[in-house]
Coordinates of C-alpha atoms in Angstrom, one line a residue:
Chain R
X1 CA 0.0 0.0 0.0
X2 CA 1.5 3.7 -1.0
X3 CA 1.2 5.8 2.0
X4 CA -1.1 9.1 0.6
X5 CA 0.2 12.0 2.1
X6 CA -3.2 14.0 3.1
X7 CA -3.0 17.2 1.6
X8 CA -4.8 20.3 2.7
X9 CA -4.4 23.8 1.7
X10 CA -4.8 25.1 5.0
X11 CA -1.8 26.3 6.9
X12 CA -0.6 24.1 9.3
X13 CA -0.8 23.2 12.9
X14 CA 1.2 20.4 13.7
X15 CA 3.7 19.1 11.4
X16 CA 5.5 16.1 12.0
X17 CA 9.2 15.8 9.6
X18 CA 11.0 12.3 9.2
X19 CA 10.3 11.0 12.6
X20 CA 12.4 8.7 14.7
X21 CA 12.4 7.2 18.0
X22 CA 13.9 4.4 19.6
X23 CA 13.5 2.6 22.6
X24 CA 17.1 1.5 23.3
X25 CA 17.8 -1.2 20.0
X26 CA 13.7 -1.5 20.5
X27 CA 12.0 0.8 17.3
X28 CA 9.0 2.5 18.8
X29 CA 9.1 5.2 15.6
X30 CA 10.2 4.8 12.0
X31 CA 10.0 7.8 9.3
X32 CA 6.4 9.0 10.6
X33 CA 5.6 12.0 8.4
X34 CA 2.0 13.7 8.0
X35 CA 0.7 17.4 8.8
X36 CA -2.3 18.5 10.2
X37 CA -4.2 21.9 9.7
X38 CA -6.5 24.5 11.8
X39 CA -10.1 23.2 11.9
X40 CA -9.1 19.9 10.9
X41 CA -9.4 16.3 12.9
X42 CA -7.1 13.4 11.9
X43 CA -7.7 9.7 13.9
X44 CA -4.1 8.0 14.5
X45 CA -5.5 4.3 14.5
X46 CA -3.4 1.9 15.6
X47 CA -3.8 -1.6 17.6
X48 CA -2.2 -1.1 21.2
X49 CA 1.8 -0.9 21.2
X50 CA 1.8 0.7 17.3
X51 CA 3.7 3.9 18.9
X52 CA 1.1 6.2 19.6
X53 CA 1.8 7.0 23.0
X54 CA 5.5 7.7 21.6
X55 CA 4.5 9.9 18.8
X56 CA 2.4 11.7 21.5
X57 CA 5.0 11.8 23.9
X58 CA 7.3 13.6 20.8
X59 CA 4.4 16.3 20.1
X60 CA 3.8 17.3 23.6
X61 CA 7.5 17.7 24.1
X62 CA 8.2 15.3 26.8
X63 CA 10.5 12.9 24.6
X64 CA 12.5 14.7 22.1
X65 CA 12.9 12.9 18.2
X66 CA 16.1 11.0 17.5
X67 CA 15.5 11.8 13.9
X68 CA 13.1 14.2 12.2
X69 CA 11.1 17.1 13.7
X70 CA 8.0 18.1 15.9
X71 CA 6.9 21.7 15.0
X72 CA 3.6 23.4 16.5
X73 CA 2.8 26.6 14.3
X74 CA 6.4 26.4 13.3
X75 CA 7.7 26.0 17.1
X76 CA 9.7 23.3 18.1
X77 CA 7.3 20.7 19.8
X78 CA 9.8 20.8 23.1
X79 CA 9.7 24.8 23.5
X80 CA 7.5 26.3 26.0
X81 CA 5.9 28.6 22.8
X82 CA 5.0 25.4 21.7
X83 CA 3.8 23.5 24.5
X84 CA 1.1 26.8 25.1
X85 CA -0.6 25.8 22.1
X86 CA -1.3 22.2 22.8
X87 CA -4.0 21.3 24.7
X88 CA -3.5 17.5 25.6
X89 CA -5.5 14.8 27.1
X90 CA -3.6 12.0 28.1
X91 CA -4.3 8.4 28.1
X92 CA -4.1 7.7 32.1
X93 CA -5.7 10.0 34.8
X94 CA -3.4 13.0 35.3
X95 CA -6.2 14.4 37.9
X96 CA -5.2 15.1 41.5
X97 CA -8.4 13.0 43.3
X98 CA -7.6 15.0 46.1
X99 CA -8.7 18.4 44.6
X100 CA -11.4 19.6 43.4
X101 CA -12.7 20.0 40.1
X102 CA -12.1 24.0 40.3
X103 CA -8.6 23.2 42.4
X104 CA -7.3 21.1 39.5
X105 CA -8.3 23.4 36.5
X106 CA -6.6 26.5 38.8
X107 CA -3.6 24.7 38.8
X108 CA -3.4 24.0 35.6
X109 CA -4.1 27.8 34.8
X110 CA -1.8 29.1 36.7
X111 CA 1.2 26.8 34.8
X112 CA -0.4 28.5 32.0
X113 CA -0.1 32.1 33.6
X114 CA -3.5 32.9 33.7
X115 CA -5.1 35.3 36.3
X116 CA -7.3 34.2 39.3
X117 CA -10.0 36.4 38.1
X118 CA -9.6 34.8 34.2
X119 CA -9.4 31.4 35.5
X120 CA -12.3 32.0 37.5
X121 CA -14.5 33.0 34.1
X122 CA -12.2 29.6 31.9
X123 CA -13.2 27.2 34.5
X124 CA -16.9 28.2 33.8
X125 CA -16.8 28.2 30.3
X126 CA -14.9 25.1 29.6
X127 CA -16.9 23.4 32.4
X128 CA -20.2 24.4 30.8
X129 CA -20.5 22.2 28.0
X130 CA -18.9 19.6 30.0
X131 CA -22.7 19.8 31.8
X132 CA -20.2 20.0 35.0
X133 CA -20.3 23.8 36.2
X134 CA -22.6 22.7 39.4
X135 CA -20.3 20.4 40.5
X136 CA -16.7 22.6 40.2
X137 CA -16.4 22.3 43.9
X138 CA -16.6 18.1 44.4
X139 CA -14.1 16.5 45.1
X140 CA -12.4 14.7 41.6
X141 CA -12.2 11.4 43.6
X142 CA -16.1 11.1 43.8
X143 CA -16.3 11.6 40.1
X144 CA -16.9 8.7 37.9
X145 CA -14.9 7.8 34.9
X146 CA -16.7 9.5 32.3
X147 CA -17.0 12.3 34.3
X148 CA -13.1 12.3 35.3
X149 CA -12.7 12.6 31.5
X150 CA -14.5 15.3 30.8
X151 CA -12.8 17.5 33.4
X152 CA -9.9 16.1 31.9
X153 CA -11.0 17.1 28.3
X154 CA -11.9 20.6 30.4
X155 CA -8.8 21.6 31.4
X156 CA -7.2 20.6 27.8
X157 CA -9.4 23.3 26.3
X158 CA -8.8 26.1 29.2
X159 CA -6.1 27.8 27.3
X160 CA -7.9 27.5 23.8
X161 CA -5.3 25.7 22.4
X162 CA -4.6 25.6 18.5
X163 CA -4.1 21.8 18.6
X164 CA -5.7 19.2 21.2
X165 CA -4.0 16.1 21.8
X166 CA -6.1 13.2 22.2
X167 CA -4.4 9.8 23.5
X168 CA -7.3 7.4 23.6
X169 CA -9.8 9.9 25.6
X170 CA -12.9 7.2 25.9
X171 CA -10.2 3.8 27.1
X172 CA -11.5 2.3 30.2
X173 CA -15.0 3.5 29.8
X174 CA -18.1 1.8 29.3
X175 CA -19.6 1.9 25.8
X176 CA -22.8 4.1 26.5
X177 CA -20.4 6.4 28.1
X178 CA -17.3 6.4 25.4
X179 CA -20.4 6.9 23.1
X180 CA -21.8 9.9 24.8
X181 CA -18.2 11.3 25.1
X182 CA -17.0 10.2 21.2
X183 CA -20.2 12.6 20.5
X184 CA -19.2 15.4 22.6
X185 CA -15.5 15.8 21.2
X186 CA -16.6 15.5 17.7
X187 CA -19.0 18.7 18.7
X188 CA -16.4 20.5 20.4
X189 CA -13.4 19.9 17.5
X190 CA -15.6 21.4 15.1
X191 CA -16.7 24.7 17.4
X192 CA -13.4 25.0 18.8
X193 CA -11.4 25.4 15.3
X194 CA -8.3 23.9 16.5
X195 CA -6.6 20.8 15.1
X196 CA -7.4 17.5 16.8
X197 CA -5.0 14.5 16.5
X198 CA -7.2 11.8 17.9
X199 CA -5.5 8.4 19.1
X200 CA -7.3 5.3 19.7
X201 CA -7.3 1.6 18.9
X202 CA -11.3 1.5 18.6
X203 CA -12.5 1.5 15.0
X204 CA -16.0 2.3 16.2
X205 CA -14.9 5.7 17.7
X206 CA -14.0 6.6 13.6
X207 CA -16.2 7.5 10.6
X208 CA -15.7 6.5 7.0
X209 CA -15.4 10.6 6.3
X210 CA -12.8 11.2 8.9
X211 CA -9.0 11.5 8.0
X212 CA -7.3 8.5 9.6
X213 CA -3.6 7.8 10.2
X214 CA -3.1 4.4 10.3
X215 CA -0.3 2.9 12.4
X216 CA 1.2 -0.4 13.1
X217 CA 4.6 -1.5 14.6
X218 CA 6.1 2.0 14.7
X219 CA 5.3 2.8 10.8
X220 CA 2.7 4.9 9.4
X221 CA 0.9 2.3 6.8
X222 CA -2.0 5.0 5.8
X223 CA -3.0 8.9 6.0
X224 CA -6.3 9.3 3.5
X225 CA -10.0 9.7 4.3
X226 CA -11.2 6.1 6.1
X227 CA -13.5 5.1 2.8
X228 CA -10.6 5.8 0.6
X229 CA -8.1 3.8 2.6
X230 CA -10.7 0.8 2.7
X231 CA -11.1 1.0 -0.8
X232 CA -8.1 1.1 -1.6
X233 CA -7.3 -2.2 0.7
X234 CA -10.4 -3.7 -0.9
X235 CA -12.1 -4.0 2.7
X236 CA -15.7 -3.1 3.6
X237 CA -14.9 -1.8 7.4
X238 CA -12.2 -0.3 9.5
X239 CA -11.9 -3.5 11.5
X240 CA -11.1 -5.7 8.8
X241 CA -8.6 -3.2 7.5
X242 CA -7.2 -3.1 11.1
X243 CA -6.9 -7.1 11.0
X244 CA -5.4 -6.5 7.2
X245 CA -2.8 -4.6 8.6
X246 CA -1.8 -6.3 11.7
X247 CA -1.8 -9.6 10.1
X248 CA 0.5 -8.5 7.5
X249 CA 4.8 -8.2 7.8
X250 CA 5.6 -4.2 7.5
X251 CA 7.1 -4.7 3.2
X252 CA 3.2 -6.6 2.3
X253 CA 1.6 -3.8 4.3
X254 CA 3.5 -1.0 2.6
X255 CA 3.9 -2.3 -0.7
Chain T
X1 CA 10.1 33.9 30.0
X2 CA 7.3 36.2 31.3
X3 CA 8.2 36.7 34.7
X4 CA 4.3 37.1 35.6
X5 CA 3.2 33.7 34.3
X6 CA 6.3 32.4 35.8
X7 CA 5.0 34.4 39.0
X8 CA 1.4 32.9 38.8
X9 CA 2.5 29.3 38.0
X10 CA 4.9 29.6 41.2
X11 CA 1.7 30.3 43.1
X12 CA -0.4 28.0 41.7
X13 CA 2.1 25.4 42.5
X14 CA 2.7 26.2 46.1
X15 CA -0.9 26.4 46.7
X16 CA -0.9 22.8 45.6
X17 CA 1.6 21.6 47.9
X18 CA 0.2 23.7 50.7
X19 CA -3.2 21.9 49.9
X20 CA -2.2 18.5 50.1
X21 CA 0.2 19.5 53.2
X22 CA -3.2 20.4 55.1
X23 CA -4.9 17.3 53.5
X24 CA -2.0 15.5 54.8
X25 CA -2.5 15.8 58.4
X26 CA -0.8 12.4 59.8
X27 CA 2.3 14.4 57.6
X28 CA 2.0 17.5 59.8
X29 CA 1.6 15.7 62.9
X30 CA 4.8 13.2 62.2
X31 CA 6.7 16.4 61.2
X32 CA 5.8 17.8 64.4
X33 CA 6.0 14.8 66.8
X34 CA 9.5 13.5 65.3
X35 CA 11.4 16.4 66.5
X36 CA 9.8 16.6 69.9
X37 CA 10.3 12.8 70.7
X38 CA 14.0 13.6 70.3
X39 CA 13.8 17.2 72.1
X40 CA 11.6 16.0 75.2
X41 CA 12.4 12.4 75.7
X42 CA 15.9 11.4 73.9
X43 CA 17.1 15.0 74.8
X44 CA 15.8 14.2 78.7
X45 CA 18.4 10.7 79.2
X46 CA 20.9 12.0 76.7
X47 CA 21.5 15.5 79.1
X48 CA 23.1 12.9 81.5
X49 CA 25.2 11.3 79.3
X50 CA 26.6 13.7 77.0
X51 CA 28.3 16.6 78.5
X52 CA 28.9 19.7 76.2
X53 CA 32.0 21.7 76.6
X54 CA 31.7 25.6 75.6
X55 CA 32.0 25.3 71.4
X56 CA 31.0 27.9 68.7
X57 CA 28.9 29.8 68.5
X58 CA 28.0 29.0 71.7
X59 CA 29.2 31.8 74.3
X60 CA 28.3 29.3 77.7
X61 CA 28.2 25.7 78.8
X62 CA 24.3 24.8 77.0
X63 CA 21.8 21.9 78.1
X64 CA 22.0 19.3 75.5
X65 CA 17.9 20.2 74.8
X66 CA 19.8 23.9 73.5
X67 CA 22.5 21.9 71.3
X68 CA 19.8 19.6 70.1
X69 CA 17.2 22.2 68.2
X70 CA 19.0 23.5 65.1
X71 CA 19.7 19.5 64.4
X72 CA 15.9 18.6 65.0
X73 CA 15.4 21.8 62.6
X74 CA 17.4 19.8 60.2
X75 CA 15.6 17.1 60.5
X76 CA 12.4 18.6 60.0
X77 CA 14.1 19.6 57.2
X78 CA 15.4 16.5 55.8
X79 CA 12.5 14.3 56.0
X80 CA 10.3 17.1 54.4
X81 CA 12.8 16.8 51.6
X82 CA 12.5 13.0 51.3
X83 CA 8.9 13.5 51.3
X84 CA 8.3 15.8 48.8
X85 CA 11.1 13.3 46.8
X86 CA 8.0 10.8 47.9
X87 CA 5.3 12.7 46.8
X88 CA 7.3 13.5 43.3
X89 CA 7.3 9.5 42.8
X90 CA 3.7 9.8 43.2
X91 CA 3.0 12.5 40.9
X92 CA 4.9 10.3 38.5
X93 CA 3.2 7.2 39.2
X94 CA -0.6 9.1 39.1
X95 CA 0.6 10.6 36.1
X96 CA 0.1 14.2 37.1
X97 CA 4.0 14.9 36.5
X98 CA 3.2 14.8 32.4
X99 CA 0.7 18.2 33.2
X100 CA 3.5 19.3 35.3
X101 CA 6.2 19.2 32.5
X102 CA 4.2 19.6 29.5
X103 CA 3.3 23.0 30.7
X104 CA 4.7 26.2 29.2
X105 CA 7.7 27.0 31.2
X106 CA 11.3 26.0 31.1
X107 CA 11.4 22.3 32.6
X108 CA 14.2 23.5 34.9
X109 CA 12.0 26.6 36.1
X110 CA 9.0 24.3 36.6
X111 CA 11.2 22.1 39.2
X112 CA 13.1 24.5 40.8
X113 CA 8.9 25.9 41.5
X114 CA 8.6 22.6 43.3
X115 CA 11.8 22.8 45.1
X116 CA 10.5 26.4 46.3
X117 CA 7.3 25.2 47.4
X118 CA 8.6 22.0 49.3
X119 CA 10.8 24.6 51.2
X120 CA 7.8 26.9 52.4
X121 CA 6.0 23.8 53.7
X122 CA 9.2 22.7 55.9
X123 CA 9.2 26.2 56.8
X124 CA 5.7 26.2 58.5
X125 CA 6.5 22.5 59.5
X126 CA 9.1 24.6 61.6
X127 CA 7.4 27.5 62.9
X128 CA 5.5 25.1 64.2
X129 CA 8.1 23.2 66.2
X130 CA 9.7 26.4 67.6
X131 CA 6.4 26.9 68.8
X132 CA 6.4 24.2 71.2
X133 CA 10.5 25.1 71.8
X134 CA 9.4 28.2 73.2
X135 CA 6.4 26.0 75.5
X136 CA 9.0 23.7 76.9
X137 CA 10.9 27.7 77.8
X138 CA 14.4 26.5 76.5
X139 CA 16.6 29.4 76.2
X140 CA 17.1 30.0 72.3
X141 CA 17.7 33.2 70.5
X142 CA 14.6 33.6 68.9
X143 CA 15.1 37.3 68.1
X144 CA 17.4 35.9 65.3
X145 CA 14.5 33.7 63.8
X146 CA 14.2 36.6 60.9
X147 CA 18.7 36.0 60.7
X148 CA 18.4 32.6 60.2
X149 CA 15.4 32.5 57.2
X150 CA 18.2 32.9 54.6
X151 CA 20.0 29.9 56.0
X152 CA 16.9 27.6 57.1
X153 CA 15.3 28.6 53.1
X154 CA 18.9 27.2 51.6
X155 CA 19.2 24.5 54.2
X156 CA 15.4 23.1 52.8
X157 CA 16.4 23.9 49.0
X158 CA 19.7 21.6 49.4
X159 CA 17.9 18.9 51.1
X160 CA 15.0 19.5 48.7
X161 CA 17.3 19.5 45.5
X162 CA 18.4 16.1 47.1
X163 CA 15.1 14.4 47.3
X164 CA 14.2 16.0 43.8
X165 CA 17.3 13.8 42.7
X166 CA 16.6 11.0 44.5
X167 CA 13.1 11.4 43.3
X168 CA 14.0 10.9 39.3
X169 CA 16.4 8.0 40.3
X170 CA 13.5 6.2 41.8
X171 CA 11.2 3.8 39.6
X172 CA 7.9 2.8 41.3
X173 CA 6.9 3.9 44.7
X174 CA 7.3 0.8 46.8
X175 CA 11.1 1.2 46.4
X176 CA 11.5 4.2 48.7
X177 CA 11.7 2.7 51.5
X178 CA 15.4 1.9 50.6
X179 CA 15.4 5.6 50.6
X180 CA 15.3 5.6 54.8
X181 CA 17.5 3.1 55.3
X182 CA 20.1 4.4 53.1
X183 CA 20.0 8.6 52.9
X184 CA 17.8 9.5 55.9
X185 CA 19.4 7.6 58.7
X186 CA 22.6 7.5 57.8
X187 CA 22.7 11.5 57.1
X188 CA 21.0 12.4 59.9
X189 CA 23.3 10.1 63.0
X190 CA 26.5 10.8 60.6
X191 CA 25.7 14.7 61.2
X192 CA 26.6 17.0 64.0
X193 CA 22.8 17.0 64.7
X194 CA 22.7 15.1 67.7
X195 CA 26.5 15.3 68.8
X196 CA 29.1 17.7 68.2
X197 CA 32.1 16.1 65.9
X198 CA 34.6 16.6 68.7
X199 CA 32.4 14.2 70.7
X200 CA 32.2 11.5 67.2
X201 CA 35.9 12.0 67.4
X202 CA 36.3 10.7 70.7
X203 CA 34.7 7.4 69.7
X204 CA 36.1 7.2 66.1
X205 CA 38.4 9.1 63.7
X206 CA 36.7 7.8 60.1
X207 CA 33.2 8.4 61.4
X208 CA 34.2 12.2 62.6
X209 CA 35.4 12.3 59.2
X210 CA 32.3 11.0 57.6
X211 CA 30.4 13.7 59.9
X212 CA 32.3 16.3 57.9
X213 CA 32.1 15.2 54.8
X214 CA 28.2 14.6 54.8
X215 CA 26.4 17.7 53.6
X216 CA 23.6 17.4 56.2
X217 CA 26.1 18.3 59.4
X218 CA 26.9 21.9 57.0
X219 CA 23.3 22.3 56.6
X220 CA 22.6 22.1 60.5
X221 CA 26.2 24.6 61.3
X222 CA 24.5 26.9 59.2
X223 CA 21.7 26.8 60.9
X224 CA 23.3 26.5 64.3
X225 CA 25.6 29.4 63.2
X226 CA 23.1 31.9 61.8
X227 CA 20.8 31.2 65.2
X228 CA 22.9 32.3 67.1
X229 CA 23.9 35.2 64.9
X230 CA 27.2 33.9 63.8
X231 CA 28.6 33.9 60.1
X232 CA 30.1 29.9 59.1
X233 CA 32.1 30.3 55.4
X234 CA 32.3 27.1 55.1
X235 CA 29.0 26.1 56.2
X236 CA 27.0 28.4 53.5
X237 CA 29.8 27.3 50.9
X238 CA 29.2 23.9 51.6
X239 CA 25.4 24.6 51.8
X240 CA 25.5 26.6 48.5
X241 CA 27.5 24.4 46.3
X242 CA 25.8 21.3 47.5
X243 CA 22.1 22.7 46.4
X244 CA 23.6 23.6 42.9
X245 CA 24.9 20.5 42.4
X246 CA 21.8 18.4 43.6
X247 CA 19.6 20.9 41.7
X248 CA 22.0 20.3 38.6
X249 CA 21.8 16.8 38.5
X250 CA 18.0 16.9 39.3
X251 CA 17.4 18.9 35.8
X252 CA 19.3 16.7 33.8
X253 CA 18.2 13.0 35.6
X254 CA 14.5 14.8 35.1
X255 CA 15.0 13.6 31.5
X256 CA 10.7 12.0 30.6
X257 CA 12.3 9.8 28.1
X258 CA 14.7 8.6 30.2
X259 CA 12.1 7.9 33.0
X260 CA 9.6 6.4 31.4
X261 CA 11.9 4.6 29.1
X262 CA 13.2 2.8 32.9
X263 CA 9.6 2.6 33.6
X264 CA 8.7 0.4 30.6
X265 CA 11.5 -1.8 31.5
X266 CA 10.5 -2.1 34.8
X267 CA 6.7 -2.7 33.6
X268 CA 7.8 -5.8 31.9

């Protein structure tokens, strides 16, 4: 299979050069390449250990690429101008159960530099839509997991970041509520204008008119619109394209 | 970097720590009880057997309860230092260190905001304590409280800096209790804390040595010194050059890839 570069004539957010990453002699990236623009949401699909969490890691500046390069609006994924325009959600709970809901957002506002009196009026807003504004002062601990994700997808957006990280956002949660939540980001990518790079291993969370990145053992085997990339694999589903690629060696997948 | 939003994140990452010292309150009341076991009851048999000659900066023969506090200040010191080392590992383990060092700031900044903060906590850890020094009316200059900040703020950011080091050395939380068997208790009894080195020396010429060589015992002279309002050169050089070098070596073992490259081995 050719890898299709997605092309849009947008400028772009995140941009992602050539990049490497190893884990000692143990490959967790190989030549990943694709771009992403304002406005636009791109699903990196992969079964679990492809090297999403890595290539996550790389944009939000936490690991730095052996080879290649992580910009953000032309910043350099590991610089702090870079890291203000990312607005992350990460794949394990990074909440304080301890705190509050309000408690946690303030602390993540002030490591952005906001104001008590402006992240007073953030927490609101982002909370809102989140259907969580009543409840800013309970405890995170008595929160449920769907609920604990939303907060989580709440503080992401407090800064209005130009491009929100997604690693696997609905893992761990029942299916009514990854369904509920699946529905709620989709709304709030397309009102918030920023890019989305989406990670998840669950085909169901994907459309067949969403851009999907499709990875498997540290290689980038796809970036095209989902219908296009089944088509072009001859499959009638995501799911048997996932099983397509994970069955075959890396050379049968690419060629 | 825009020293207001490095301001603001400062605060909002002291008022963290504050809030989960006053959540923590078995960690207040062990901060507070560890001290005074030592000051009311070891302090009480040890009177009779140690004796004290007169020794800088003391001006007169003291009770052993008056040679005792600026080493249980120390210690206060030192185990807040290995907790917030402990609570670091946590933060690591629940995750909440990735929000921590994704944010917007220089990673060294963001640690040395920690380091800060730990330091204000063992402070009020310590006003406490004094608090019940001046109950039990033991005779210490506390008219040079306001002298001896500077040296009590570095003392905590060199045993902080430590624990922050220790901290990013550590893989999963169940192995720090190697951490009190190996730095706490040796660096506190190989110290000057609870014995001048004169009186080590007595007993043994390599231990006296290892008092003086272990960063801890310049930590406590400074203190000691600075109560007292007395200047110790090589106490504050010591001191100094310690914290830069533990807070050096924290930035650079405070490497995510690194970390969680160790963690991944360790998962398997």
């Amino acid at each position: 299979m050719a890898v299709t570069a997605h092309d849009s004539s947008n400028e772009h957010v995140l941009e992602v050069e050539s990049v490497g990453f190893s884990y000692g002699t143990k490959v967790a990236l190989a030549d990943i390449s694709f771009r992403i623009s304002a406005g636009e949401t791109a699903f990196l699909l992969g079964p679990n250990g492809a090297g999403k969490s890595t290539l996550f890691s790389l944009i939000c500046g936490l690991f730095q690429p052996q080879t290649g390069s992580v910009t953000v609006e032309s910043h350099t994924a590991t610089k702090p101008s870079a890291l203000a325009r990312l607005g992350i959600v990460f794949q394990s709970d990074t909440l304080d159960p301890d705190l509050s809901i309000a408690d946690n957002l303030a602390y993540y506002a002030a490591l952005h530099g906001f104001s008590s009196k402006d992240t007073n009026q953030r927490i609101q807003t982002v909370l809102q839509p989140m259907e969580l504004a009543d409840r800013k002062q309970e405890k995170v601990r008595t929160l449920n997991g769907g609920h604990r994700r939303r907060v989580d997808i709440a503080r992401a957006l407090m800064h209005n970041p130009r491009l929100l990280l997604l690693d696997e956002p609905t893992v761990g949660l029942d299916v009514p509520t990854r369904h509920a939540l699946t529905q709620r980001l989709r709304s709030l990518a397309a009102t918030q204008q920023c890019a989305v790079l989406w990670a998840t291993h669950l085909v169901d969370e994907v459309t067949e008119d969403d851009r999907v990145l499709l990875m498997h053992q540290s290689q980038l085997h796809g970036d095209d619109i989902a219908s296009a990339l089944m088509s072009s694999h001859n499959v009638s589903s995501l799911s048997e394209l996932m099983k397509l690629i994970i069955k075959k060696p890396n050379a049968e997948a690419d060629s | 970097m825009n020293l207001l939003h490095a301001w603001r994140a400062f605060v909002g990452i002291l008022k963290r720590e504050l809030k989960r010292f006053v959540r923590q309150r078995e960690r207040f009341i062990a901060a507070l009880v560890r001290p005074l076991v030592w000051l009311v009851i070891f302090a009480a048999g040890f009177r009779a057997a140690l004796g004290l000659s007169i020794t800088e900066p003391y001006a007169t023969y003291i009770t052993y309860e008056i040679y005792v506090v600026p080493g249980l200040i120390g210690m206060i010191q030192l185990f807040n230092g290995m907790q917030s080392s402990l609570s670091m590992v946590y933060d690591q383990e629940m995750g909440s260190m990735r929000v921590l060092l994704t944010a917007p700031l220089p990673r060294w900044y963001l640690l040395l905001c920690k380091l800060a903060a730990g330091v204000v906590v063992s402070l009020l850890q310590i006003a406490a304590f004094l608090v019940f020094v001046a109950l039990l009316d033991l005779d210490i200059p506390f008219q040079n409280i306001a002298l001896a900040l500077p040296a009590l703020v570095l003392s905590g950011l060199m045993l902080g800096a430590l624990g922050l080091l220790i901290s990013s050395a550590i893989k999963q939380l169940e192995n720090f209790a190697g951490v009190m068997n190996f730095v706490i208790f040796p660096m506190f009894f190989l110290s000057s804390a609870l014995y001048p080195i004169w009186k080590m020396q007595e007993s043994s010429d390599w231990l006296a040595t290892l008092c003086v060589l272990n960063p801890f015992t310049h930590a406590i002279e400074l203190i000691r010194f600075s109560l007292y309002g007395h200047f110790n050169g090589l106490a504050l050089a010591v001191t100094t050059a310690c914290t830069l070098v533990f807070f050096l070596a924290a930035i650079w073992s405070y490497n995510p890839a690194r970390k969680f490259r160790a963690n991944r081995t360790a998962a398997r």
